[in-house]
PDB file of C-alpha atoms in Angstrom:
ATOM      1  CA  MET A   1      52.373 156.704 108.506  1.00 68.00           C
ATOM      2  CA  SER A   2      50.541 156.856 105.199  1.00 75.00           C
ATOM      3  CA  ASP A   3      47.152 156.721 103.508  1.00 86.00           C
ATOM      4  CA  LEU A   4      47.547 155.175 100.067  1.00 88.00           C
ATOM      5  CA  GLY A   5      45.294 153.780  97.374  1.00 88.00           C
ATOM      6  CA  THR A   6      45.731 151.277  94.551  1.00 91.00           C
ATOM      7  CA  ASP A   7      44.522 151.216  90.956  1.00 91.00           C
ATOM      8  CA  PHE A   8      43.000 147.763  91.536  1.00 93.00           C
ATOM      9  CA  ASP A   9      40.358 146.450  93.922  1.00 92.00           C
ATOM     10  CA  LEU A  10      42.199 145.630  97.125  1.00 92.00           C
ATOM     11  CA  ASN A  11      41.351 142.437  99.020  1.00 90.00           C
ATOM     12  CA  GLY A  12      44.413 141.868 101.172  1.00 90.00           C
ATOM     13  CA  ALA A  13      47.513 143.464 102.676  1.00 92.00           C
ATOM     14  CA  THR A  14      50.428 142.004 104.612  1.00 93.00           C
ATOM     15  CA  ILE A  15      53.383 143.776 106.227  1.00 93.00           C
ATOM     16  CA  ALA A  16      56.642 141.858 106.722  1.00 94.00           C
ATOM     17  CA  GLY A  17      59.407 143.989 108.182  1.00 93.00           C
ATOM     18  CA  ASP A  18      59.548 147.146 106.056  1.00 93.00           C
ATOM     19  CA  THR A  19      57.823 145.545 103.062  1.00 96.00           C
ATOM     20  CA  VAL A  20      54.117 145.884 102.284  1.00 95.00           C
ATOM     21  CA  TYR A  21      52.395 143.290 100.072  1.00 96.00           C
ATOM     22  CA  THR A  22      49.001 144.200  98.628  1.00 96.00           C
ATOM     23  CA  SER A  23      46.795 141.937  96.538  1.00 96.00           C
ATOM     24  CA  GLY A  24      43.518 142.208  94.683  1.00 94.00           C
ATOM     25  CA  GLU A  25      42.109 142.199  91.177  1.00 94.00           C
ATOM     26  CA  ARG A  26      41.176 144.369  88.234  1.00 94.00           C
ATOM     27  CA  MET A  27      37.874 143.683  86.448  1.00 92.00           C
ATOM     28  CA  ASP A  28      37.326 143.970  82.684  1.00 92.00           C
ATOM     29  CA  GLY A  29      33.731 142.948  82.129  1.00 92.00           C
ATOM     30  CA  THR A  30      33.545 139.429  83.553  1.00 92.00           C
ATOM     31  CA  VAL A  31      37.298 138.818  83.313  1.00 94.00           C
ATOM     32  CA  ARG A  32      39.324 139.090  86.511  1.00 93.00           C
ATOM     33  CA  THR A  33      43.056 139.791  86.516  1.00 94.00           C
ATOM     34  CA  ARG A  34      44.600 139.079  89.896  1.00 95.00           C
ATOM     35  CA  ILE A  35      47.408 141.377  91.021  1.00 96.00           C
ATOM     36  CA  LEU A  36      50.159 141.278  93.647  1.00 97.00           C
ATOM     37  CA  ALA A  37      52.239 144.355  94.496  1.00 96.00           C
ATOM     38  CA  SER A  38      55.243 144.796  96.768  1.00 96.00           C
ATOM     39  CA  GLY A  39      56.440 148.099  98.151  1.00 95.00           C
ATOM     40  CA  THR A  40      56.687 150.303 101.196  1.00 93.00           C
ATOM     41  CA  THR A  41      54.337 152.301 103.406  1.00 91.00           C
ATOM     42  CA  THR A  42      54.935 155.309 101.153  1.00 91.00           C
ATOM     43  CA  ASP A  43      55.000 153.536  97.750  1.00 93.00           C
ATOM     44  CA  LEU A  44      52.961 150.330  97.493  1.00 94.00           C
ATOM     45  CA  THR A  45      54.488 149.350  94.125  1.00 95.00           C
ATOM     46  CA  ALA A  46      58.134 150.301  94.761  1.00 95.00           C
ATOM     47  CA  ASN A  47      59.432 146.723  94.411  1.00 96.00           C
ATOM     48  CA  PHE A  48      57.170 145.070  91.836  1.00 96.00           C
ATOM     49  CA  VAL A  49      53.668 144.625  90.425  1.00 96.00           C
ATOM     50  CA  ARG A  50      52.767 141.157  89.147  1.00 96.00           C
ATOM     51  CA  THR A  51      49.646 140.110  87.276  1.00 95.00           C
ATOM     52  CA  PHE A  52      48.333 136.580  87.035  1.00 93.00           C
ATOM     53  CA  GLU A  53      46.527 134.788  84.215  1.00 90.00           C
ATOM     54  CA  PRO A  54      43.112 136.418  83.601  1.00 92.00           C
ATOM     55  CA  SER A  55      40.062 134.303  84.399  1.00 90.00           C
ATOM     56  CA  GLU A  56      36.305 134.587  84.782  1.00 90.00           C
ATOM     57  CA  LYS A  57      36.479 132.400  87.885  1.00 90.00           C
ATOM     58  CA  PHE A  58      36.393 133.727  91.427  1.00 89.00           C
ATOM     59  CA  GLY A  59      39.820 133.635  93.052  1.00 90.00           C
ATOM     60  CA  ALA A  60      42.440 135.362  95.169  1.00 93.00           C
ATOM     61  CA  VAL A  61      46.177 135.896  95.600  1.00 94.00           C
ATOM     62  CA  TYR A  62      47.928 136.066  98.960  1.00 91.00           C
ATOM     63  CA  THR A  63      51.442 135.934 100.358  1.00 94.00           C
ATOM     64  CA  VAL A  64      53.164 133.931 103.093  1.00 93.00           C
ATOM     65  CA  PRO A  65      56.282 136.113 103.502  1.00 94.00           C
ATOM     66  CA  HIS A  66      58.127 134.025 106.115  1.00 90.00           C
ATOM     67  CA  THR A  67      58.209 131.095 103.655  1.00 91.00           C
ATOM     68  CA  ASP A  68      58.854 133.248 100.534  1.00 93.00           C
ATOM     69  CA  THR A  69      55.579 131.981  99.039  1.00 95.00           C
ATOM     70  CA  VAL A  70      52.691 133.319  96.942  1.00 96.00           C
ATOM     71  CA  ILE A  71      49.456 131.347  96.591  1.00 96.00           C
ATOM     72  CA  ALA A  72      47.086 132.085  93.701  1.00 95.00           C
ATOM     73  CA  MET A  73      43.763 130.236  93.688  1.00 93.00           C
ATOM     74  CA  GLU A  74      40.611 130.168  91.591  1.00 92.00           C
ATOM     75  CA  GLN A  75      37.386 128.186  91.500  1.00 89.00           C
ATOM     76  CA  GLY A  76      37.200 124.939  89.576  1.00 84.00           C
ATOM     77  CA  ASP A  77      34.498 124.111  87.045  1.00 80.00           C
ATOM     78  CA  GLY A  78      31.754 123.459  89.595  1.00 71.00           C
ATOM     79  CA  GLY A  79      32.511 119.872  90.534  1.00 69.00           C
ATOM     80  CA  ASP A  80      35.506 118.206  92.154  1.00 71.00           C
ATOM     81  CA  PRO A  81      37.976 119.607  92.926  1.00 77.00           C
ATOM     82  CA  GLN A  82      36.595 122.892  94.183  1.00 84.00           C
ATOM     83  CA  TYR A  83      39.729 124.996  93.559  1.00 90.00           C
ATOM     84  CA  ARG A  84      42.878 125.233  91.473  1.00 93.00           C
ATOM     85  CA  TYR A  85      46.059 126.531  93.114  1.00 95.00           C
ATOM     86  CA  ARG A  86      49.351 127.811  91.762  1.00 95.00           C
ATOM     87  CA  ILE A  87      52.296 128.305  94.112  1.00 96.00           C
ATOM     88  CA  TYR A  88      54.994 130.868  93.270  1.00 97.00           C
ATOM     89  CA  ASP A  89      58.289 132.047  94.709  1.00 96.00           C
ATOM     90  CA  LEU A  90      57.676 135.439  96.344  1.00 95.00           C
ATOM     91  CA  GLN A  91      61.014 137.005  95.440  1.00 92.00           C
ATOM     92  CA  SER A  92      61.510 135.768  91.870  1.00 94.00           C
ATOM     93  CA  GLY A  93      57.918 135.122  90.804  1.00 94.00           C
ATOM     94  CA  ALA A  94      58.850 131.661  89.473  1.00 96.00           C
ATOM     95  CA  GLU A  95      56.121 129.031  89.616  1.00 96.00           C
ATOM     96  CA  ARG A  96      56.865 126.175  92.032  1.00 96.00           C
ATOM     97  CA  PHE A  97      53.932 123.805  91.546  1.00 96.00           C
ATOM     98  CA  ARG A  98      50.192 123.443  90.910  1.00 95.00           C
ATOM     99  CA  PHE A  99      47.525 121.688  92.960  1.00 93.00           C
ATOM    100  CA  GLU A 100      43.818 120.954  92.515  1.00 91.00           C
ATOM    101  CA  GLY A 101      41.708 120.237  95.599  1.00 87.00           C
ATOM    102  CA  ASP A 102      39.372 121.627  98.205  1.00 86.00           C
ATOM    103  CA  SER A 103      41.994 123.456 100.233  1.00 87.00           C
ATOM    104  CA  LEU A 104      45.705 124.165 100.380  1.00 91.00           C
ATOM    105  CA  VAL A 105      46.928 125.754 103.603  1.00 90.00           C
ATOM    106  CA  PRO A 106      50.498 126.825 104.495  1.00 92.00           C
ATOM    107  CA  THR A 107      51.754 125.010 107.579  1.00 93.00           C
ATOM    108  CA  GLY A 108      55.038 124.530 109.380  1.00 92.00           C
ATOM    109  CA  ASN A 109      58.068 126.212 107.867  1.00 93.00           C
ATOM    110  CA  GLY A 110      57.246 126.155 104.159  1.00 93.00           C
ATOM    111  CA  LEU A 111      55.072 123.035 104.010  1.00 96.00           C
ATOM    112  CA  PHE A 112      51.431 122.740 102.913  1.00 95.00           C
ATOM    113  CA  LEU A 113      48.381 120.839 104.147  1.00 93.00           C
ATOM    114  CA  THR A 114      46.062 119.805 101.323  1.00 91.00           C
ATOM    115  CA  SER A 115      42.523 118.484 101.371  1.00 85.00           C
ATOM    116  CA  VAL A 116      40.464 116.683  98.741  1.00 81.00           C
ATOM    117  CA  GLY A 117      36.816 115.771  99.300  1.00 75.00           C
ATOM    118  CA  GLY A 118      36.273 118.146 102.220  1.00 63.00           C
ATOM    119  CA  ARG A 119      32.579 118.938 102.612  1.00 59.00           C
ATOM    120  CA  SER A 120      30.461 120.183 105.506  1.00 53.00           C
ATOM    121  CA  GLY A 121      31.347 118.219 108.626  1.00 52.00           C
ATOM    122  CA  TYR A 122      34.142 116.234 106.971  1.00 61.00           C
ATOM    123  CA  ALA A 123      37.800 117.010 106.380  1.00 61.00           C
ATOM    124  CA  GLY A 124      38.189 114.731 103.361  1.00 74.00           C
ATOM    125  CA  THR A 125      41.576 113.213 102.512  1.00 86.00           C
ATOM    126  CA  GLN A 126      44.576 115.225 103.647  1.00 91.00           C
ATOM    127  CA  ASN A 127      48.219 115.166 102.605  1.00 94.00           C
ATOM    128  CA  LEU A 128      51.280 117.042 103.795  1.00 96.00           C
ATOM    129  CA  LEU A 129      53.276 118.519 100.918  1.00 96.00           C
ATOM    130  CA  ALA A 130      56.866 119.752 100.731  1.00 96.00           C
ATOM    131  CA  SER A 131      57.670 123.251  99.464  1.00 93.00           C
ATOM    132  CA  ASP A 132      57.970 121.894  95.882  1.00 94.00           C
ATOM    133  CA  GLY A 133      54.550 120.199  95.975  1.00 95.00           C
ATOM    134  CA  SER A 134      55.814 116.648  96.442  1.00 96.00           C
ATOM    135  CA  THR A 135      53.860 114.514  98.902  1.00 96.00           C
ATOM    136  CA  ILE A 136      55.572 113.910 102.232  1.00 97.00           C
ATOM    137  CA  ARG A 137      52.833 111.808 103.811  1.00 95.00           C
ATOM    138  CA  ALA A 138      49.113 111.262 104.162  1.00 95.00           C
ATOM    139  CA  ILE A 139      47.512 112.449 107.401  1.00 93.00           C
ATOM    140  CA  PRO A 140      46.054 109.223 108.913  1.00 92.00           C
ATOM    141  CA  ILE A 141      43.115 110.859 110.706  1.00 89.00           C
ATOM    142  CA  PRO A 142      42.279 114.155 108.964  1.00 85.00           C
ATOM    143  CA  SER A 143      40.660 116.925 110.952  1.00 82.00           C
ATOM    144  CA  TYR A 144      39.926 120.595 110.706  1.00 72.00           C
ATOM    145  CA  SER A 145      43.020 122.322 112.016  1.00 65.00           C
ATOM    146  CA  SER A 146      42.918 124.723 114.940  1.00 63.00           C
ATOM    147  CA  SER A 147      45.399 127.448 114.148  1.00 66.00           C
ATOM    148  CA  SER A 148      43.879 130.187 116.300  1.00 79.00           C
ATOM    149  CA  TYR A 149      44.427 128.770 119.786  1.00 89.00           C
ATOM    150  CA  PRO A 150      46.445 130.894 122.268  1.00 92.00           C
ATOM    151  CA  SER A 151      50.085 129.874 122.331  1.00 93.00           C
ATOM    152  CA  LYS A 152      53.057 130.916 124.442  1.00 94.00           C
ATOM    153  CA  PRO A 153      55.450 127.958 124.385  1.00 95.00           C
ATOM    154  CA  SER A 154      58.778 127.611 126.176  1.00 94.00           C
ATOM    155  CA  THR A 155      60.060 125.032 123.698  1.00 93.00           C
ATOM    156  CA  ALA A 156      59.787 124.268 119.989  1.00 92.00           C
ATOM    157  CA  VAL A 157      56.219 123.383 119.024  1.00 94.00           C
ATOM    158  CA  PRO A 158      55.401 120.798 116.342  1.00 96.00           C
ATOM    159  CA  MET A 159      52.651 121.057 113.745  1.00 94.00           C
ATOM    160  CA  PHE A 160      49.432 119.473 114.982  1.00 95.00           C
ATOM    161  CA  LEU A 161      47.605 117.798 112.093  1.00 93.00           C
ATOM    162  CA  GLY A 162      44.760 115.399 112.838  1.00 91.00           C
ATOM    163  CA  ASP A 163      45.797 113.167 115.735  1.00 94.00           C
ATOM    164  CA  GLY A 164      49.525 113.652 115.103  1.00 95.00           C
ATOM    165  CA  ALA A 165      52.411 115.984 115.881  1.00 96.00           C
ATOM    166  CA  TYR A 166      54.862 116.570 113.049  1.00 97.00           C
ATOM    167  CA  ASP A 167      58.235 118.254 112.610  1.00 97.00           C
ATOM    168  CA  PRO A 168      57.560 121.694 111.026  1.00 95.00           C
ATOM    169  CA  GLU A 169      60.717 121.497 108.872  1.00 95.00           C
ATOM    170  CA  SER A 170      60.690 117.931 107.542  1.00 96.00           C
ATOM    171  CA  GLY A 171      57.127 116.768 108.150  1.00 96.00           C
ATOM    172  CA  ASP A 172      58.401 113.727 110.087  1.00 97.00           C
ATOM    173  CA  GLU A 173      55.867 112.220 112.488  1.00 97.00           C
ATOM    174  CA  LEU A 174      56.892 112.832 116.114  1.00 97.00           C
ATOM    175  CA  TRP A 175      53.990 111.279 118.020  1.00 98.00           C
ATOM    176  CA  ARG A 176      50.266 110.636 117.814  1.00 96.00           C
ATOM    177  CA  SER A 177      47.485 110.902 120.391  1.00 96.00           C
ATOM    178  CA  SER A 178      43.725 110.488 120.066  1.00 94.00           C
ATOM    179  CA  GLN A 179      43.366 113.206 122.725  1.00 96.00           C
ATOM    180  CA  ILE A 180      44.244 116.048 120.348  1.00 95.00           C
ATOM    181  CA  VAL A 181      41.214 115.404 118.117  1.00 93.00           C
ATOM    182  CA  ASN A 182      37.552 115.891 118.957  1.00 89.00           C
ATOM    183  CA  THR A 183      34.971 113.585 117.370  1.00 80.00           C
ATOM    184  CA  ALA A 184      32.045 114.456 119.645  1.00 69.00           C
ATOM    185  CA  MET A 185      30.743 117.153 117.307  1.00 65.00           C
ATOM    186  CA  ALA A 186      29.963 116.928 113.568  1.00 63.00           C
ATOM    187  CA  GLY A 187      33.033 115.624 111.788  1.00 70.00           C
ATOM    188  CA  THR A 188      36.518 115.572 113.312  1.00 82.00           C
ATOM    189  CA  GLY A 189      38.141 118.708 114.673  1.00 85.00           C
ATOM    190  CA  SER A 190      41.061 119.724 116.838  1.00 90.00           C
ATOM    191  CA  ALA A 191      40.710 119.383 120.615  1.00 93.00           C
ATOM    192  CA  ILE A 192      43.638 121.727 121.320  1.00 95.00           C
ATOM    193  CA  ALA A 193      42.611 124.736 123.406  1.00 95.00           C
ATOM    194  CA  ALA A 194      46.066 126.252 124.012  1.00 96.00           C
ATOM    195  CA  VAL A 195      49.812 125.607 124.124  1.00 97.00           C
ATOM    196  CA  VAL A 196      51.288 126.974 127.338  1.00 97.00           C
ATOM    197  CA  GLY A 197      54.938 126.506 128.281  1.00 96.00           C
ATOM    198  CA  LYS A 198      55.657 122.828 127.594  1.00 97.00           C
ATOM    199  CA  THR A 199      52.018 121.785 127.903  1.00 98.00           C
ATOM    200  CA  ILE A 200      49.271 121.269 125.335  1.00 97.00           C
ATOM    201  CA  LEU A 201      45.817 121.833 126.837  1.00 98.00           C
ATOM    202  CA  VAL A 202      43.108 119.697 125.238  1.00 97.00           C
ATOM    203  CA  THR A 203      39.403 119.439 125.989  1.00 95.00           C
ATOM    204  CA  SER A 204      37.083 116.442 125.832  1.00 94.00           C
ATOM    205  CA  PRO A 205      33.321 116.978 125.531  1.00 91.00           C
ATOM    206  CA  GLU A 206      32.834 113.222 126.048  1.00 92.00           C
ATOM    207  CA  THR A 207      34.672 112.840 129.375  1.00 94.00           C
ATOM    208  CA  ARG A 208      34.048 116.469 130.429  1.00 95.00           C
ATOM    209  CA  THR A 209      37.740 117.030 131.192  1.00 97.00           C
ATOM    210  CA  ILE A 210      40.632 119.333 130.399  1.00 98.00           C
ATOM    211  CA  SER A 211      43.958 117.507 130.038  1.00 98.00           C
ATOM    212  CA  GLY A 212      47.581 118.592 129.844  1.00 98.00           C
ATOM    213  CA  LEU A 213      49.859 116.775 127.386  1.00 98.00           C
ATOM    214  CA  ASP A 214      53.637 117.031 127.141  1.00 98.00           C
ATOM    215  CA  VAL A 215      54.421 118.939 123.941  1.00 97.00           C
ATOM    216  CA  GLU A 216      57.495 116.800 123.169  1.00 96.00           C
ATOM    217  CA  SER A 217      55.985 113.337 123.659  1.00 97.00           C
ATOM    218  CA  GLY A 218      52.181 113.643 123.763  1.00 97.00           C
ATOM    219  CA  ARG A 219      52.182 111.945 127.178  1.00 98.00           C
ATOM    220  CA  GLN A 220      49.340 112.968 129.491  1.00 98.00           C
ATOM    221  CA  LEU A 221      50.622 114.959 132.477  1.00 98.00           C
ATOM    222  CA  TRP A 222      47.342 115.633 134.270  1.00 98.00           C
ATOM    223  CA  GLN A 223      43.569 115.657 133.816  1.00 98.00           C
ATOM    224  CA  THR A 224      41.079 118.030 135.433  1.00 98.00           C
ATOM    225  CA  PRO A 225      37.315 117.353 135.500  1.00 97.00           C
ATOM    226  CA  TRP A 226      35.429 120.237 133.896  1.00 96.00           C
ATOM    227  CA  GLN A 227      31.699 120.069 133.268  1.00 94.00           C
ATOM    228  CA  ASP A 228      31.706 122.668 130.486  1.00 93.00           C
ATOM    229  CA  ALA A 229      34.723 121.260 128.633  1.00 92.00           C
ATOM    230  CA  TYR A 230      32.606 121.130 125.481  1.00 89.00           C
ATOM    231  CA  TRP A 231      32.380 124.939 125.488  1.00 91.00           C
ATOM    232  CA  VAL A 232      35.953 126.015 126.307  1.00 91.00           C
ATOM    233  CA  ARG A 233      36.602 128.756 123.780  1.00 82.00           C
ATOM    234  CA  SER A 234      38.744 131.809 123.054  1.00 82.00           C
ATOM    235  CA  GLY A 235      41.318 132.672 125.698  1.00 92.00           C
ATOM    236  CA  ALA A 236      44.685 134.140 126.624  1.00 95.00           C
ATOM    237  CA  THR A 237      47.902 132.911 128.210  1.00 95.00           C
ATOM    238  CA  ASP A 238      50.880 134.403 130.038  1.00 93.00           C
ATOM    239  CA  GLY A 239      53.036 131.305 129.511  1.00 94.00           C
ATOM    240  CA  ASP A 240      52.010 129.754 132.842  1.00 96.00           C
ATOM    241  CA  HIS A 241      48.196 129.905 132.868  1.00 96.00           C
ATOM    242  CA  PHE A 242      45.365 129.637 130.353  1.00 97.00           C
ATOM    243  CA  VAL A 243      42.366 131.930 130.827  1.00 96.00           C
ATOM    244  CA  PHE A 244      39.223 130.932 128.930  1.00 96.00           C
ATOM    245  CA  SER A 245      35.452 131.305 128.825  1.00 94.00           C
ATOM    246  CA  ASP A 246      32.710 128.684 128.936  1.00 94.00           C
ATOM    247  CA  TYR A 247      28.970 128.604 129.650  1.00 92.00           C
ATOM    248  CA  THR A 248      29.443 129.735 133.256  1.00 94.00           C
ATOM    249  CA  GLY A 249      32.131 132.432 133.167  1.00 93.00           C
ATOM    250  CA  MET A 250      35.849 133.182 132.841  1.00 94.00           C
ATOM    251  CA  HIS A 251      38.361 130.789 134.404  1.00 96.00           C
ATOM    252  CA  SER A 252      42.108 130.397 134.862  1.00 96.00           C
ATOM    253  CA  ILE A 253      43.855 127.011 134.816  1.00 97.00           C
ATOM    254  CA  ARG A 254      47.545 126.487 135.648  1.00 98.00           C
ATOM    255  CA  ALA A 255      49.218 124.648 132.774  1.00 97.00           C
ATOM    256  CA  ARG A 256      51.857 122.739 134.715  1.00 96.00           C
ATOM    257  CA  ASP A 257      49.432 120.797 136.923  1.00 97.00           C
ATOM    258  CA  GLY A 258      45.862 121.546 135.804  1.00 98.00           C
ATOM    259  CA  LYS A 259      44.858 123.390 138.960  1.00 98.00           C
ATOM    260  CA  MET A 260      41.952 125.820 138.557  1.00 97.00           C
ATOM    261  CA  MET A 261      43.174 129.115 140.000  1.00 97.00           C
ATOM    262  CA  TRP A 262      40.084 131.331 139.908  1.00 96.00           C
ATOM    263  CA  SER A 263      36.709 131.881 138.239  1.00 95.00           C
ATOM    264  CA  VAL A 264      34.623 134.970 137.435  1.00 94.00           C
ATOM    265  CA  PRO A 265      30.934 134.134 136.846  1.00 93.00           C
ATOM    266  CA  LEU A 266      28.968 135.505 133.924  1.00 91.00           C
ATOM    267  CA  PRO A 267      26.206 137.967 134.770  1.00 87.00           C
ATOM    268  CA  PRO A 268      22.847 136.137 134.612  1.00 86.00           C
ATOM    269  CA  GLU A 269      21.623 137.982 131.508  1.00 86.00           C
ATOM    270  CA  VAL A 270      24.722 137.294 129.351  1.00 89.00           C
ATOM    271  CA  ASP A 271      24.571 134.895 126.408  1.00 90.00           C
ATOM    272  CA  PRO A 272      27.794 132.810 126.715  1.00 90.00           C
ATOM    273  CA  ARG A 273      27.947 132.417 122.945  1.00 89.00           C
ATOM    274  CA  GLY A 274      28.883 136.090 122.671  1.00 90.00           C
ATOM    275  CA  VAL A 275      31.612 136.121 125.310  1.00 92.00           C
ATOM    276  CA  VAL A 276      35.214 136.739 124.252  1.00 92.00           C
ATOM    277  CA  VAL A 277      38.321 136.388 126.421  1.00 93.00           C
ATOM    278  CA  SER A 278      41.559 137.760 124.954  1.00 92.00           C
ATOM    279  CA  ASN A 279      44.882 139.432 125.724  1.00 89.00           C
ATOM    280  CA  ALA A 280      44.812 143.091 126.777  1.00 87.00           C
ATOM    281  CA  GLY A 281      48.456 144.003 127.190  1.00 84.00           C
ATOM    282  CA  LYS A 282      49.533 142.276 130.392  1.00 85.00           C
ATOM    283  CA  ASN A 283      45.891 141.982 131.441  1.00 90.00           C
ATOM    284  CA  VAL A 284      42.880 140.004 130.221  1.00 92.00           C
ATOM    285  CA  SER A 285      39.802 141.395 128.487  1.00 92.00           C
ATOM    286  CA  PHE A 286      36.427 139.813 129.282  1.00 90.00           C
ATOM    287  CA  SER A 287      33.774 141.143 126.923  1.00 91.00           C
ATOM    288  CA  TRP A 288      30.267 140.435 125.674  1.00 88.00           C
ATOM    289  CA  GLN A 289      27.644 142.273 123.628  1.00 85.00           C
ATOM    290  CA  ASN A 290      28.213 145.980 124.410  1.00 85.00           C
ATOM    291  CA  HIS A 291      30.406 145.391 127.498  1.00 87.00           C
ATOM    292  CA  PHE A 292      34.207 145.421 127.645  1.00 88.00           C
ATOM    293  CA  THR A 293      36.017 144.771 130.932  1.00 89.00           C
ATOM    294  CA  VAL A 294      39.714 144.379 131.765  1.00 91.00           C
ATOM    295  CA  TRP A 295      41.062 142.181 134.577  1.00 88.00           C
ATOM    296  CA  ARG A 296      44.504 141.771 136.114  1.00 85.00           C
TER     297      ARG A 296
END
């Protein structure tokens, strides 16, 4: 459609509908001026170009179009907190609020998950903030979120933060379950492998099982023994099944009852750490190193 450049160093681009948002910075010696532009695929600055307060600190600007939000961040002074954030309205450019901490991540429908004191292996203290920066609640058991799991739900899905499920609009707590967090590795992380239909699939390295939880209540529906549950990773779903890889191969589990449908073993010479299972249209790709295969 187009091949365009910018007069600043580009570090991000997002397309929302017909609008293109580009962000980056312009250097003047050691001073960085962060820039956000909005336009089209033929004119990247057709709507606006905004500059942010110059600084010698490392930082970035990025957009979250579906919540009408811009996040500008920069490093702190070397101690705690690690970063300083400013949140702006995407359309008007008006500043909404400021936050200092170790992370600020958009979540839900316009809410934010914040972290203070997060260091290697630990999530620190986490709070859920409203769109204006006010605190909705503390997250009782903080964990590293898992936002990249395959998902094809047949009902509304809550936010999963720590061991709890929360309403994505209000931040209200819906239910909590120790099964959606994993404490077997360093620190606390998410145990969610996928959301399929009305079922959350979670893994347990301790019990070597895969379990299905009801997305609306957190109630356990089924549990399937699986020796390599500690290595369930990547995957794809068609809304009924979850296909994933582990140390032995590629497998398909049916979400409604936990039945293992089929398995494809890894070739003996393949390092399972390099295996990736993902969507390939209406098929599944099963790849490793310099091999790429597609399965029905």
